[in-house]
PDB file of C-alpha atoms in Angstrom:
ATOM      1  CA  MET A   1     114.838 107.393  73.727  1.00 42.00           C
ATOM      2  CA  THR A   2     117.291 107.021  77.178  1.00 42.00           C
ATOM      3  CA  THR A   3     116.795 107.866  80.214  1.00 44.00           C
ATOM      4  CA  THR A   4     118.697 108.838  83.660  1.00 52.00           C
ATOM      5  CA  SER A   5     119.009 106.638  86.267  1.00 60.00           C
ATOM      6  CA  PRO A   6     118.008 108.857  89.653  1.00 64.00           C
ATOM      7  CA  SER A   7     121.226 108.980  91.583  1.00 71.00           C
ATOM      8  CA  PRO A   8     121.821 106.880  95.216  1.00 74.00           C
ATOM      9  CA  SER A   9     120.411 109.630  96.995  1.00 78.00           C
ATOM     10  CA  ALA A  10     118.149 110.603  95.317  1.00 78.00           C
ATOM     11  CA  GLU A  11     116.280 106.615  95.182  1.00 79.00           C
ATOM     12  CA  ARG A  12     116.991 106.911  98.874  1.00 82.00           C
ATOM     13  CA  ARG A  13     114.924 110.219  99.546  1.00 86.00           C
ATOM     14  CA  ALA A  14     112.456 108.688  96.351  1.00 85.00           C
ATOM     15  CA  ALA A  15     111.975 105.166  99.294  1.00 84.00           C
ATOM     16  CA  TRP A  16     111.533 106.967 102.146  1.00 89.00           C
ATOM     17  CA  ARG A  17     108.389 109.487 100.738  1.00 90.00           C
ATOM     18  CA  MET A  18     106.911 106.556  99.457  1.00 87.00           C
ATOM     19  CA  ALA A  19     107.666 104.583 103.095  1.00 88.00           C
ATOM     20  CA  ALA A  20     106.434 107.900 104.836  1.00 92.00           C
ATOM     21  CA  GLY A  21     103.575 108.022 102.725  1.00 91.00           C
ATOM     22  CA  GLY A  22     102.465 104.529 102.485  1.00 89.00           C
ATOM     23  CA  ALA A  23     103.075 104.240 106.936  1.00 92.00           C
ATOM     24  CA  ILE A  24     100.300 107.993 106.791  1.00 95.00           C
ATOM     25  CA  LEU A  25      98.222 105.148 104.519  1.00 92.00           C
ATOM     26  CA  GLY A  26      98.175 102.658 107.381  1.00 90.00           C
ATOM     27  CA  THR A  27      96.456 104.646 110.026  1.00 94.00           C
ATOM     28  CA  LEU A  28      93.993 105.086 107.819  1.00 94.00           C
ATOM     29  CA  GLY A  29      92.060 103.039 109.253  1.00 92.00           C
ATOM     30  CA  VAL A  30      92.465 104.125 113.062  1.00 93.00           C
ATOM     31  CA  PHE A  31      90.445 107.338 111.244  1.00 95.00           C
ATOM     32  CA  LEU A  32      87.402 105.923 109.735  1.00 94.00           C
ATOM     33  CA  LEU A  33      86.654 103.950 112.837  1.00 93.00           C
ATOM     34  CA  GLU A  34      87.178 106.349 115.227  1.00 93.00           C
ATOM     35  CA  SER A  35      85.238 108.783 113.304  1.00 92.00           C
ATOM     36  CA  GLY A  36      81.842 106.622 113.412  1.00 90.00           C
ATOM     37  CA  SER A  37      80.568 106.999 110.435  1.00 90.00           C
ATOM     38  CA  SER A  38      79.417 105.607 106.918  1.00 91.00           C
ATOM     39  CA  ALA A  39      81.425 103.667 104.612  1.00 92.00           C
ATOM     40  CA  ALA A  40      79.984 106.404 102.506  1.00 92.00           C
ATOM     41  CA  ALA A  41      79.706 109.128 104.483  1.00 92.00           C
ATOM     42  CA  ALA A  42      83.344 109.000 105.042  1.00 94.00           C
ATOM     43  CA  ALA A  43      83.780 108.197 101.334  1.00 94.00           C
ATOM     44  CA  TRP A  44      82.339 111.328 100.724  1.00 95.00           C
ATOM     45  CA  PHE A  45      84.735 113.766 103.497  1.00 95.00           C
ATOM     46  CA  ARG A  46      88.424 111.860 102.010  1.00 95.00           C
ATOM     47  CA  CYS A  47      86.915 112.775  98.493  1.00 95.00           C
ATOM     48  CA  ALA A  48      85.840 115.946  98.742  1.00 95.00           C
ATOM     49  CA  PHE A  49      88.792 117.149 101.206  1.00 96.00           C
ATOM     50  CA  GLY A  50      90.859 115.705  99.016  1.00 95.00           C
ATOM     51  CA  LEU A  51      89.823 117.278  96.059  1.00 95.00           C
ATOM     52  CA  LEU A  52      90.805 120.477  97.756  1.00 95.00           C
ATOM     53  CA  ALA A  53      94.181 119.205  99.391  1.00 94.00           C
ATOM     54  CA  LEU A  54      95.013 117.817  95.676  1.00 93.00           C
ATOM     55  CA  THR A  55      94.093 121.906  94.659  1.00 93.00           C
ATOM     56  CA  LEU A  56      95.920 124.301  96.734  1.00 92.00           C
ATOM     57  CA  TRP A  57      98.844 121.946  95.749  1.00 91.00           C
ATOM     58  CA  ALA A  58      98.954 121.686  92.410  1.00 88.00           C
ATOM     59  CA  GLY A  59      98.678 125.855  92.922  1.00 86.00           C
ATOM     60  CA  CYS A  60     100.971 126.255  95.387  1.00 87.00           C
ATOM     61  CA  SER A  61     103.745 123.857  93.668  1.00 82.00           C
ATOM     62  CA  GLY A  62     103.086 125.935  90.470  1.00 76.00           C
ATOM     63  CA  ARG A  63     102.291 122.802  89.044  1.00 76.00           C
ATOM     64  CA  ALA A  64      99.439 122.976  85.775  1.00 74.00           C
ATOM     65  CA  PRO A  65      95.992 121.894  86.876  1.00 80.00           C
ATOM     66  CA  LEU A  66      95.666 118.108  87.510  1.00 81.00           C
ATOM     67  CA  TRP A  67      92.165 118.101  85.699  1.00 84.00           C
ATOM     68  CA  ARG A  68      93.506 118.465  82.519  1.00 83.00           C
ATOM     69  CA  LEU A  69      94.163 115.387  81.123  1.00 83.00           C
ATOM     70  CA  PRO A  70      96.376 114.235  77.695  1.00 80.00           C
ATOM     71  CA  PRO A  71      93.602 113.891  74.773  1.00 80.00           C
ATOM     72  CA  GLY A  72      91.542 110.264  74.544  1.00 78.00           C
ATOM     73  CA  THR A  73      91.877 109.406  78.141  1.00 82.00           C
ATOM     74  CA  ARG A  74      88.596 111.082  79.821  1.00 84.00           C
ATOM     75  CA  TRP A  75      86.546 108.272  79.052  1.00 86.00           C
ATOM     76  CA  ARG A  76      88.750 106.092  80.685  1.00 86.00           C
ATOM     77  CA  VAL A  77      90.202 108.770  83.593  1.00 87.00           C
ATOM     78  CA  GLY A  78      85.964 108.832  84.030  1.00 90.00           C
ATOM     79  CA  LEU A  79      85.510 105.561  84.514  1.00 91.00           C
ATOM     80  CA  ALA A  80      88.503 104.513  86.401  1.00 89.00           C
ATOM     81  CA  ALA A  81      87.142 107.186  88.763  1.00 91.00           C
ATOM     82  CA  GLY A  82      84.619 105.444  89.347  1.00 92.00           C
ATOM     83  CA  MET A  83      85.993 102.412  90.257  1.00 92.00           C
ATOM     84  CA  VAL A  84      88.354 103.642  92.861  1.00 91.00           C
ATOM     85  CA  VAL A  85      85.010 105.591  93.953  1.00 93.00           C
ATOM     86  CA  LEU A  86      83.517 102.098  94.406  1.00 93.00           C
ATOM     87  CA  SER A  87      86.476 101.006  96.083  1.00 93.00           C
ATOM     88  CA  TRP A  88      87.151 103.181  99.002  1.00 93.00           C
ATOM     89  CA  VAL A  89      83.184 102.881  99.794  1.00 94.00           C
ATOM     90  CA  VAL A  90      83.376  99.153 100.273  1.00 94.00           C
ATOM     91  CA  PHE A  91      86.852  98.604 101.637  1.00 94.00           C
ATOM     92  CA  PHE A  92      86.105 101.014 104.671  1.00 94.00           C
ATOM     93  CA  ALA A  93      82.552  99.099 104.833  1.00 93.00           C
ATOM     94  CA  ALA A  94      84.691  95.702 104.781  1.00 92.00           C
ATOM     95  CA  ILE A  95      86.670  97.688 107.856  1.00 91.00           C
ATOM     96  CA  GLN A  96      83.526  97.763 109.718  1.00 89.00           C
ATOM     97  CA  ARG A  97      82.737  94.400 109.574  1.00 88.00           C
ATOM     98  CA  LEU A  98      86.147  92.720 109.876  1.00 84.00           C
ATOM     99  CA  SER A  99      89.313  94.192 111.844  1.00 81.00           C
ATOM    100  CA  VAL A 100      91.576  97.838 109.766  1.00 85.00           C
ATOM    101  CA  GLY A 101      94.344  94.693 109.658  1.00 82.00           C
ATOM    102  CA  LEU A 102      92.200  92.336 108.161  1.00 84.00           C
ATOM    103  CA  ALA A 103      90.629  94.416 105.440  1.00 89.00           C
ATOM    104  CA  THR A 104      93.927  95.677 104.260  1.00 86.00           C
ATOM    105  CA  VAL A 105      96.079  92.339 103.862  1.00 83.00           C
ATOM    106  CA  VAL A 106      93.722  90.994 102.119  1.00 85.00           C
ATOM    107  CA  PHE A 107      93.294  93.719  99.901  1.00 89.00           C
ATOM    108  CA  HIS A 108      96.647  93.780  98.945  1.00 81.00           C
ATOM    109  CA  ILE A 109      96.364  90.714  97.050  1.00 81.00           C
ATOM    110  CA  GLN A 110      95.277  93.049  94.533  1.00 82.00           C
ATOM    111  CA  PRO A 111      98.738  93.728  92.803  1.00 77.00           C
ATOM    112  CA  LEU A 112      98.809  89.941  91.661  1.00 76.00           C
ATOM    113  CA  CYS A 113      95.259  90.007  90.848  1.00 83.00           C
ATOM    114  CA  LEU A 114      96.396  92.696  88.194  1.00 81.00           C
ATOM    115  CA  MET A 115      99.388  90.572  86.504  1.00 78.00           C
ATOM    116  CA  VAL A 116      96.651  87.998  86.173  1.00 81.00           C
ATOM    117  CA  ALA A 117      93.640  90.095  85.188  1.00 83.00           C
ATOM    118  CA  GLY A 118      96.524  91.870  82.459  1.00 80.00           C
ATOM    119  CA  ALA A 119      97.325  87.718  80.982  1.00 79.00           C
ATOM    120  CA  TRP A 120      93.918  87.360  81.389  1.00 82.00           C
ATOM    121  CA  VAL A 121      92.788  90.133  79.505  1.00 78.00           C
ATOM    122  CA  LEU A 122      95.119  92.333  77.445  1.00 74.00           C
ATOM    123  CA  GLY A 123      97.093  88.658  76.729  1.00 77.00           C
ATOM    124  CA  GLU A 124     100.229  89.572  78.055  1.00 73.00           C
ATOM    125  CA  ALA A 125     102.769  87.115  79.178  1.00 75.00           C
ATOM    126  CA  LEU A 126     103.065  85.530  82.373  1.00 71.00           C
ATOM    127  CA  PRO A 127     105.795  84.148  83.460  1.00 77.00           C
ATOM    128  CA  ARG A 128     105.766  80.911  85.548  1.00 78.00           C
ATOM    129  CA  SER A 129     107.789  82.835  87.859  1.00 76.00           C
ATOM    130  CA  ARG A 130     104.477  84.792  88.471  1.00 72.00           C
ATOM    131  CA  VAL A 131     102.058  81.937  88.391  1.00 77.00           C
ATOM    132  CA  LEU A 132     103.935  80.363  90.752  1.00 81.00           C
ATOM    133  CA  ALA A 133     103.901  84.001  92.686  1.00 78.00           C
ATOM    134  CA  VAL A 134     100.348  83.656  92.647  1.00 76.00           C
ATOM    135  CA  TRP A 135      99.770  80.750  93.351  1.00 82.00           C
ATOM    136  CA  LEU A 136     101.809  81.826  96.965  1.00 83.00           C
ATOM    137  CA  ALA A 137      99.799  84.826  97.410  1.00 78.00           C
ATOM    138  CA  LEU A 138      96.387  83.151  97.417  1.00 78.00           C
ATOM    139  CA  ALA A 139      98.307  80.127  99.936  1.00 83.00           C
ATOM    140  CA  GLY A 140      99.254  82.877 102.010  1.00 81.00           C
ATOM    141  CA  LEU A 141      95.637  84.850 101.846  1.00 77.00           C
ATOM    142  CA  VAL A 142      93.643  81.678 103.086  1.00 77.00           C
ATOM    143  CA  LEU A 143      95.976  81.526 105.952  1.00 80.00           C
ATOM    144  CA  ALA A 144      95.536  85.536 106.611  1.00 78.00           C
ATOM    145  CA  THR A 145      92.170  85.424 107.102  1.00 72.00           C
ATOM    146  CA  GLY A 146      91.660  82.990 109.458  1.00 70.00           C
ATOM    147  CA  LEU A 147      88.530  80.695 107.603  1.00 62.00           C
ATOM    148  CA  MET A 148      91.172  77.643 108.072  1.00 61.00           C
ATOM    149  CA  GLY A 149      90.518  78.661 112.130  1.00 57.00           C
ATOM    150  CA  GLY A 150      92.175  79.121 114.636  1.00 50.00           C
ATOM    151  CA  ALA A 151      91.623  83.051 114.419  1.00 51.00           C
ATOM    152  CA  GLY A 152      87.929  83.267 115.584  1.00 52.00           C
ATOM    153  CA  ALA A 153      84.886  84.215 113.528  1.00 53.00           C
ATOM    154  CA  THR A 154      85.147  86.036 110.502  1.00 65.00           C
ATOM    155  CA  SER A 155      82.717  87.684 109.076  1.00 79.00           C
ATOM    156  CA  VAL A 156      82.505  86.518 105.086  1.00 83.00           C
ATOM    157  CA  ALA A 157      80.411  89.959 103.928  1.00 88.00           C
ATOM    158  CA  GLY A 158      83.417  91.528 105.024  1.00 88.00           C
ATOM    159  CA  LEU A 159      85.408  89.171 102.753  1.00 89.00           C
ATOM    160  CA  LEU A 160      83.259  89.621 100.139  1.00 92.00           C
ATOM    161  CA  LEU A 161      83.156  93.071  99.696  1.00 93.00           C
ATOM    162  CA  CYS A 162      87.628  92.860 100.122  1.00 92.00           C
ATOM    163  CA  GLY A 163      86.619  91.243  96.792  1.00 92.00           C
ATOM    164  CA  VAL A 164      84.152  93.426  95.291  1.00 94.00           C
ATOM    165  CA  ALA A 165      86.770  96.470  96.376  1.00 94.00           C
ATOM    166  CA  VAL A 166      90.089  94.684  94.884  1.00 92.00           C
ATOM    167  CA  VAL A 167      88.046  93.423  91.450  1.00 93.00           C
ATOM    168  CA  ALA A 168      87.092  97.238  90.866  1.00 92.00           C
ATOM    169  CA  GLN A 169      91.039  98.532  92.301  1.00 89.00           C
ATOM    170  CA  THR A 170      92.025  95.706  89.341  1.00 88.00           C
ATOM    171  CA  GLY A 171      89.656  96.789  86.616  1.00 88.00           C
ATOM    172  CA  VAL A 172      91.209 100.407  87.463  1.00 86.00           C
ATOM    173  CA  GLY A 173      94.662  98.549  86.536  1.00 83.00           C
ATOM    174  CA  LEU A 174      93.628  97.044  83.063  1.00 84.00           C
ATOM    175  CA  LEU A 175      91.667 100.296  82.496  1.00 83.00           C
ATOM    176  CA  LEU A 176      95.549 102.807  82.697  1.00 76.00           C
ATOM    177  CA  ARG A 177      96.923  99.944  80.547  1.00 73.00           C
ATOM    178  CA  ALA A 178      97.549 102.023  77.623  1.00 65.00           C
ATOM    179  CA  ARG A 179      99.399 103.762  74.828  1.00 64.00           C
ATOM    180  CA  THR A 180      98.408 107.647  76.507  1.00 67.00           C
ATOM    181  CA  PRO A 181      99.301 107.050  79.965  1.00 75.00           C
ATOM    182  CA  VAL A 182      97.115 109.283  82.375  1.00 77.00           C
ATOM    183  CA  PRO A 183      99.431 111.507  85.602  1.00 82.00           C
ATOM    184  CA  PRO A 184      98.875 109.147  88.317  1.00 83.00           C
ATOM    185  CA  LEU A 185      97.784 112.775  90.404  1.00 86.00           C
ATOM    186  CA  ALA A 186      95.294 114.080  87.806  1.00 87.00           C
ATOM    187  CA  LEU A 187      93.215 110.324  88.206  1.00 86.00           C
ATOM    188  CA  ALA A 188      93.399 111.568  91.853  1.00 90.00           C
ATOM    189  CA  TRP A 189      92.013 114.387  91.599  1.00 93.00           C
ATOM    190  CA  TRP A 190      89.250 113.366  89.159  1.00 93.00           C
ATOM    191  CA  GLN A 191      88.106 110.022  91.363  1.00 92.00           C
ATOM    192  CA  CYS A 192      87.794 113.197  94.624  1.00 95.00           C
ATOM    193  CA  ALA A 193      86.141 115.150  91.785  1.00 95.00           C
ATOM    194  CA  LEU A 194      83.923 112.272  91.381  1.00 94.00           C
ATOM    195  CA  GLY A 195      83.243 111.425  94.243  1.00 94.00           C
ATOM    196  CA  THR A 196      81.619 114.152  95.834  1.00 95.00           C
ATOM    197  CA  ALA A 197      79.513 114.557  92.839  1.00 94.00           C
ATOM    198  CA  LEU A 198      78.275 110.486  93.140  1.00 93.00           C
ATOM    199  CA  LEU A 199      78.186 110.328  97.093  1.00 93.00           C
ATOM    200  CA  TRP A 200      76.794 113.842  97.700  1.00 92.00           C
ATOM    201  CA  PRO A 201      73.373 112.978  97.872  1.00 90.00           C
ATOM    202  CA  TRP A 202      74.163 109.947 100.348  1.00 86.00           C
ATOM    203  CA  LEU A 203      74.853 112.466 102.761  1.00 85.00           C
ATOM    204  CA  LEU A 204      72.435 114.477 102.673  1.00 85.00           C
ATOM    205  CA  ALA A 205      70.173 111.559 103.161  1.00 84.00           C
ATOM    206  CA  GLN A 206      71.862 110.862 105.651  1.00 82.00           C
ATOM    207  CA  GLY A 207      72.881 113.608 107.101  1.00 81.00           C
ATOM    208  CA  TRP A 208      76.021 115.279 108.460  1.00 85.00           C
ATOM    209  CA  PRO A 209      78.025 113.862 111.221  1.00 85.00           C
ATOM    210  CA  ALA A 210      78.009 115.465 114.481  1.00 82.00           C
ATOM    211  CA  TRP A 211      80.440 118.780 114.915  1.00 86.00           C
ATOM    212  CA  GLY A 212      83.628 118.151 116.632  1.00 87.00           C
ATOM    213  CA  ALA A 213      85.973 115.068 116.720  1.00 91.00           C
ATOM    214  CA  PRO A 214      84.572 113.403 114.379  1.00 92.00           C
ATOM    215  CA  TRP A 215      84.606 115.721 111.490  1.00 94.00           C
ATOM    216  CA  ALA A 216      88.377 115.691 112.427  1.00 95.00           C
ATOM    217  CA  TRP A 217      89.138 112.406 112.118  1.00 96.00           C
ATOM    218  CA  LEU A 218      86.678 112.537 108.707  1.00 95.00           C
ATOM    219  CA  VAL A 219      88.351 115.726 107.355  1.00 95.00           C
ATOM    220  CA  ALA A 220      92.016 114.098 107.872  1.00 95.00           C
ATOM    221  CA  LEU A 221      90.850 111.357 105.873  1.00 95.00           C
ATOM    222  CA  GLY A 222      90.912 113.641 102.988  1.00 94.00           C
ATOM    223  CA  VAL A 223      93.944 116.182 103.591  1.00 95.00           C
ATOM    224  CA  VAL A 224      96.270 114.073 104.986  1.00 95.00           C
ATOM    225  CA  HIS A 225      95.382 110.231 103.662  1.00 94.00           C
ATOM    226  CA  THR A 226      94.594 111.462 100.079  1.00 93.00           C
ATOM    227  CA  GLY A 227      96.355 114.903  99.929  1.00 92.00           C
ATOM    228  CA  LEU A 228      99.686 114.024 101.530  1.00 93.00           C
ATOM    229  CA  ALA A 229      99.469 110.492 101.388  1.00 92.00           C
ATOM    230  CA  TYR A 230      99.318 110.606  97.036  1.00 90.00           C
ATOM    231  CA  VAL A 231     102.040 112.898  96.607  1.00 90.00           C
ATOM    232  CA  LEU A 232     104.528 111.748  98.761  1.00 91.00           C
ATOM    233  CA  ILE A 233     103.507 107.903  97.146  1.00 87.00           C
ATOM    234  CA  TYR A 234     103.435 108.780  93.723  1.00 84.00           C
ATOM    235  CA  GLY A 235     106.091 111.150  93.971  1.00 81.00           C
ATOM    236  CA  GLY A 236     108.853 108.535  95.360  1.00 80.00           C
ATOM    237  CA  MET A 237     106.577 106.152  92.725  1.00 76.00           C
ATOM    238  CA  ALA A 238     108.128 107.501  89.630  1.00 70.00           C
ATOM    239  CA  ARG A 239     111.568 107.705  90.715  1.00 77.00           C
ATOM    240  CA  LEU A 240     111.646 103.705  91.488  1.00 72.00           C
ATOM    241  CA  SER A 241     112.254 100.288  89.937  1.00 66.00           C
ATOM    242  CA  THR A 242     109.110  98.278  89.845  1.00 62.00           C
ATOM    243  CA  SER A 243     110.089  96.419  92.215  1.00 59.00           C
ATOM    244  CA  ARG A 244     111.029  98.337  94.542  1.00 69.00           C
ATOM    245  CA  THR A 245     107.525  99.735  94.425  1.00 73.00           C
ATOM    246  CA  ALA A 246     105.945  96.731  95.353  1.00 67.00           C
ATOM    247  CA  LEU A 247     108.276  95.584  98.256  1.00 68.00           C
ATOM    248  CA  LEU A 248     107.642  99.487  99.554  1.00 76.00           C
ATOM    249  CA  GLN A 249     103.701  99.198  98.633  1.00 76.00           C
ATOM    250  CA  PHE A 250     104.083  96.989 102.315  1.00 77.00           C
ATOM    251  CA  VAL A 251     104.908  99.418 104.316  1.00 83.00           C
ATOM    252  CA  TYR A 252     100.650  99.864 104.268  1.00 86.00           C
ATOM    253  CA  PRO A 253      99.792  96.554 105.547  1.00 84.00           C
ATOM    254  CA  ALA A 254     102.130  96.100 108.014  1.00 82.00           C
ATOM    255  CA  VAL A 255     101.376 100.215 109.687  1.00 87.00           C
ATOM    256  CA  THR A 256      98.003  99.216 109.969  1.00 87.00           C
ATOM    257  CA  LEU A 257      98.951  95.596 111.478  1.00 85.00           C
ATOM    258  CA  LEU A 258     100.605  97.450 113.896  1.00 85.00           C
ATOM    259  CA  CYS A 259      97.987  99.857 114.620  1.00 88.00           C
ATOM    260  CA  ASP A 260      94.906  97.333 114.911  1.00 86.00           C
ATOM    261  CA  ALA A 261      97.179  95.834 117.412  1.00 84.00           C
ATOM    262  CA  LEU A 262      98.413  98.572 119.462  1.00 86.00           C
ATOM    263  CA  VAL A 263      94.875 100.703 118.865  1.00 89.00           C
ATOM    264  CA  TYR A 264      92.587  97.992 118.779  1.00 87.00           C
ATOM    265  CA  GLN A 265      94.161  94.697 121.090  1.00 86.00           C
ATOM    266  CA  ARG A 266      93.343  92.872 117.771  1.00 83.00           C
ATOM    267  CA  TRP A 267      96.282  90.468 117.226  1.00 81.00           C
ATOM    268  CA  LEU A 268      96.596  88.124 114.153  1.00 78.00           C
ATOM    269  CA  ALA A 269      96.860  84.703 114.875  1.00 81.00           C
ATOM    270  CA  PRO A 270     100.229  82.550 114.487  1.00 84.00           C
ATOM    271  CA  ALA A 271      98.388  81.405 111.064  1.00 83.00           C
ATOM    272  CA  GLN A 272      97.474  84.376 109.590  1.00 81.00           C
ATOM    273  CA  TRP A 273     101.235  85.846 110.536  1.00 84.00           C
ATOM    274  CA  LEU A 274     102.939  83.178 108.330  1.00 87.00           C
ATOM    275  CA  GLY A 275      99.589  84.028 105.907  1.00 83.00           C
ATOM    276  CA  VAL A 276     100.678  87.615 105.810  1.00 82.00           C
ATOM    277  CA  GLY A 277     104.548  86.534 105.505  1.00 85.00           C
ATOM    278  CA  LEU A 278     103.453  84.262 101.663  1.00 84.00           C
ATOM    279  CA  MET A 279     102.170  87.216 100.809  1.00 79.00           C
ATOM    280  CA  GLY A 280     104.326  89.663 100.706  1.00 79.00           C
ATOM    281  CA  LEU A 281     107.007  86.978 100.184  1.00 83.00           C
ATOM    282  CA  ALA A 282     104.584  86.340  96.789  1.00 79.00           C
ATOM    283  CA  LEU A 283     104.546  89.650  95.700  1.00 72.00           C
ATOM    284  CA  TRP A 284     108.320  90.415  95.747  1.00 73.00           C
ATOM    285  CA  TRP A 285     108.546  86.961  94.194  1.00 74.00           C
ATOM    286  CA  GLY A 286     105.963  88.570  91.546  1.00 70.00           C
ATOM    287  CA  SER A 287     107.807  91.874  90.693  1.00 65.00           C
ATOM    288  CA  ARG A 288     111.372  90.756  90.312  1.00 66.00           C
ATOM    289  CA  PRO A 289     112.878  91.322  86.541  1.00 65.00           C
ATOM    290  CA  VAL A 290     111.924  88.440  84.375  1.00 60.00           C
ATOM    291  CA  SER A 291     115.639  87.579  83.356  1.00 59.00           C
ATOM    292  CA  PRO A 292     115.733  86.960  80.231  1.00 54.00           C
ATOM    293  CA  GLY A 293     114.911  84.280  77.318  1.00 50.00           C
ATOM    294  CA  PRO A 294     112.470  82.334  75.483  1.00 46.00           C
ATOM    295  CA  ALA A 295     109.545  84.085  76.318  1.00 45.00           C
ATOM    296  CA  ALA A 296     106.548  83.341  78.120  1.00 46.00           C
ATOM    297  CA  ALA A 297     103.535  81.595  76.775  1.00 45.00           C
ATOM    298  CA  PRO A 298     100.498  83.567  77.414  1.00 46.00           C
ATOM    299  CA  ILE A 299      97.318  82.130  79.248  1.00 43.00           C
ATOM    300  CA  THR A 300      95.591  83.691  76.246  1.00 44.00           C
ATOM    301  CA  PRO A 301      95.749  84.219  72.363  1.00 38.00           C
ATOM    302  CA  ARG A 302      95.974  88.413  72.340  1.00 42.00           C
ATOM    303  CA  ALA A 303      99.502  88.620  73.353  1.00 41.00           C
ATOM    304  CA  ALA A 304     100.447  88.962  69.960  1.00 37.00           C
ATOM    305  CA  SER A 305      98.201  92.145  69.945  1.00 42.00           C
ATOM    306  CA  ALA A 306      99.745  93.180  73.602  1.00 42.00           C
ATOM    307  CA  ALA A 307     103.395  92.143  72.768  1.00 41.00           C
ATOM    308  CA  SER A 308     103.837  96.207  71.131  1.00 39.00           C
ATOM    309  CA  ARG A 309     102.150  97.622  74.628  1.00 41.00           C
ATOM    310  CA  PRO A 310     104.402  99.269  76.697  1.00 38.00           C
ATOM    311  CA  PRO A 311     103.446  99.098  80.349  1.00 38.00           C
ATOM    312  CA  VAL A 312     101.929 101.272  82.433  1.00 39.00           C
ATOM    313  CA  ARG A 313     102.265 101.330  86.077  1.00 39.00           C
ATOM    314  CA  ALA A 314      99.469 101.447  88.246  1.00 36.00           C
ATOM    315  CA  ARG A 315      98.139 101.839  91.468  1.00 40.00           C
TER     316      ARG A 315
END
């Protein structure tokens, strides 16, 4: 099957869309903290109003209903949606224990974790250059967390919650690496629908947030940081190469660090900035196309069965 490459102007528009979506997500932590709500309550608002925004957008744009899924994908989408909701809740809880910037930086080790998990679980080949990129990212992660000193006290509980979010999102990526792809916005719709249903009892038990400013912050988490941001990001991602997509994903943590510094005056220590730079370099290096040559050795013996599996981009 032949594919037509997008024109340079179309690629530029796609890159700007993805960058704009990443910049919107970069302000998510500010909206969460300013709302003053618990992690579960904030996640419910994000799911409920994100569901409303995505449904209205699909209807107004004349698209097929987002709840329609390809045959044979329902169980995968249901499980993946549940894991995304879990990652949202624990990530919000991590932000409240660490800082917006640090939690986001730690979470962005996830693409490289997916790379390793794909090799370990699915038997996908892992070239040496990407193995080195993973080690470089881990070194950057250690520096970025401030655990090596020079950055003040760091919440171990917050770091562990970030780890749970990373594991959950990595599981989502593994579930989506299959022959039958799932449209990204359909997955987003289902994760919002499932999260709305699962987190509803928690919200009833806790009680509704006070009317006024908290509602404005929370509704924006769904309408702006889910509906609008996802439409922009996925619309741009579909027209860009994997390597360019990986680089643009770092707009999100970059804007988050800027917001954390300007709004809350929380600046990273020099060693932490070095760690952030190493992680960015590792993601760029690991996302570069592998030059033709001998096949890389897998880290599990299942590579032969996975060799014919087409790659699926998952976020």
